[in-house]
mmCIF file of C-alpha atoms in Angstrom:
data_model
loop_
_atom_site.group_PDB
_atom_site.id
_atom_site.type_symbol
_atom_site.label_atom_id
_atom_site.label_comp_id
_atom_site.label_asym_id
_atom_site.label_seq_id
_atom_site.Cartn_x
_atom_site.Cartn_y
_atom_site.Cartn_z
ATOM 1 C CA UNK A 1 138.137 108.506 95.281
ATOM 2 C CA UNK A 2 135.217 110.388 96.878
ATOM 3 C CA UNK A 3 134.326 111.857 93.651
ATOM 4 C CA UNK A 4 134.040 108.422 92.096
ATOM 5 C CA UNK A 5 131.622 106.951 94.546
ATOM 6 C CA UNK A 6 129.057 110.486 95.015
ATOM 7 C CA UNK A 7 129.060 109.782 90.799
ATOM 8 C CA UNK A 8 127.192 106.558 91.788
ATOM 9 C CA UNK A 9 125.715 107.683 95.065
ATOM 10 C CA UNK A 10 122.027 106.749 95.149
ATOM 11 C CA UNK A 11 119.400 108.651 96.973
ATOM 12 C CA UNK A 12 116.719 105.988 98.917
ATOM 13 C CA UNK A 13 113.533 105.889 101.052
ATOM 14 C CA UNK A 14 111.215 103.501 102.759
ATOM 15 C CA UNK A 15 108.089 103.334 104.276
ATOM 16 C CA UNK A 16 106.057 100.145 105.903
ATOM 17 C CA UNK A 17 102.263 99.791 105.425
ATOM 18 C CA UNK A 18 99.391 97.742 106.371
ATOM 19 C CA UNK A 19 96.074 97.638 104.331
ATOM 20 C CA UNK A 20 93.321 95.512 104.012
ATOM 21 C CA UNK A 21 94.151 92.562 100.898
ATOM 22 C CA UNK A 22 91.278 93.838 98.937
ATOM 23 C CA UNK A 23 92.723 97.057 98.541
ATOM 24 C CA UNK A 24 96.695 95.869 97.790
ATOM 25 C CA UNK A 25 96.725 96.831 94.397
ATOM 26 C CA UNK A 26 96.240 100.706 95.774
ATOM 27 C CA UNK A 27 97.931 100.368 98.465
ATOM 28 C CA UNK A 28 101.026 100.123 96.223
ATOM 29 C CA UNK A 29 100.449 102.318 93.536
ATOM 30 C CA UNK A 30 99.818 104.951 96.056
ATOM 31 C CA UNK A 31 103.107 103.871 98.358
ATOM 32 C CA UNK A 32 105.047 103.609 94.826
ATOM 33 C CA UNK A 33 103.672 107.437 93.738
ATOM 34 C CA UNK A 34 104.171 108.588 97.224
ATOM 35 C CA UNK A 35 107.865 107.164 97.642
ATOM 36 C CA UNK A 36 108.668 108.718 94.340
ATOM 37 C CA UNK A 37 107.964 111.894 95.609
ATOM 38 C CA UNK A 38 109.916 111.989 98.787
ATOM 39 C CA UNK A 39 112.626 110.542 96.792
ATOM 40 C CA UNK A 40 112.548 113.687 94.150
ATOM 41 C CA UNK A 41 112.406 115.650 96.784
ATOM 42 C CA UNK A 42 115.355 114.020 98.276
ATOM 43 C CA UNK A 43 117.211 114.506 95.817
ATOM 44 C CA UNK A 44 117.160 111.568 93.401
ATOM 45 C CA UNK A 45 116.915 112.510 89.198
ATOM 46 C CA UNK A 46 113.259 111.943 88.258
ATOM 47 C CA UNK A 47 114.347 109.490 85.721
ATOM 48 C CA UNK A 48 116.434 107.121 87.276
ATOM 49 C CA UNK A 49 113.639 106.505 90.326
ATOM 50 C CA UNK A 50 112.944 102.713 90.704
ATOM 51 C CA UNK A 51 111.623 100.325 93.221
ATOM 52 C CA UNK A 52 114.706 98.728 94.722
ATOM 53 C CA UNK A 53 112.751 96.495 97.469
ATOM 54 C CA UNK A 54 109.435 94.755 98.132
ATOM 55 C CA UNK A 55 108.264 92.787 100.825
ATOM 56 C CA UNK A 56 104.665 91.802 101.502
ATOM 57 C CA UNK A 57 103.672 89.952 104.459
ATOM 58 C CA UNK A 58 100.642 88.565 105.746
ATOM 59 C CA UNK A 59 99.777 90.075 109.182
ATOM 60 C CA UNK A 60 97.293 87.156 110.788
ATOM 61 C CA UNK A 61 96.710 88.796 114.123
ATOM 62 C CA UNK A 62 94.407 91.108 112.404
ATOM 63 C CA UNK A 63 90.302 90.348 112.409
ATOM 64 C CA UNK A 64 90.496 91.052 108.703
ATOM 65 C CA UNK A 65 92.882 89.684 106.288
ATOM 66 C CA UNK A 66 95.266 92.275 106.115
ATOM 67 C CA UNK A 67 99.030 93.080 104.245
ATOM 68 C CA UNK A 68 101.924 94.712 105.652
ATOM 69 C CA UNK A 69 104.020 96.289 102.561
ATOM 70 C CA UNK A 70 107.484 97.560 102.939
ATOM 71 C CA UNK A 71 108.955 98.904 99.985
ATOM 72 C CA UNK A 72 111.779 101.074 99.069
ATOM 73 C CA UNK A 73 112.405 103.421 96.565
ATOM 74 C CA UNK A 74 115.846 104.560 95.151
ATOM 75 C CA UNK A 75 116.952 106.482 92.524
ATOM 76 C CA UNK A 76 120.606 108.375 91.225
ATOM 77 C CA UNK A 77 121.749 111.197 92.991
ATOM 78 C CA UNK A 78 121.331 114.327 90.677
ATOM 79 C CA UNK A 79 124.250 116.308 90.758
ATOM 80 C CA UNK A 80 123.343 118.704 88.049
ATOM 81 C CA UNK A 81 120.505 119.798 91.028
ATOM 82 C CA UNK A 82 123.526 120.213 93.662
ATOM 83 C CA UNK A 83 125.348 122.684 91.543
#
């Protein structure tokens, strides 16, 4: 039974952000490239990385309209790699 499940075990990470709205659009391409990175490195196969979560939220404490991003990243477990 353990062999079944680490066949579909996923590798994940996450990481929380805050940016000024203007500059959302790079803040997430740079989170998304940076999260699929750590996840490689974590172990994941490149080609099954995908964003698995998104959350945005507007942060209105903040003298400038900002964004808080959270966003994680998961992708297969590459066995072939743990051989």
């Amino acid at each position: 039974a353990n062999a079944i499940g680490a066949a579909h075990a996923e590798v994940g990470v996450e990481h929380d952000r805050m940016a000024p709205r203007r500059d959302r659009e790079r803040l997430l391409a740079n989170l998304e490239a940076e999260l699929q990175e750590e996840v490689t490195q974590a172990g994941a196969r490149p080609g099954s990385v995908r964003v698995a979560d998104l959350e945005e939220t507007a942060v209105a404490y903040m003298a400038e309209d900002t964004v808080r991003v959270r966003m994680k990243v998961v992708g297969a477990l590459d066995l072939e790699a743990l051989r």
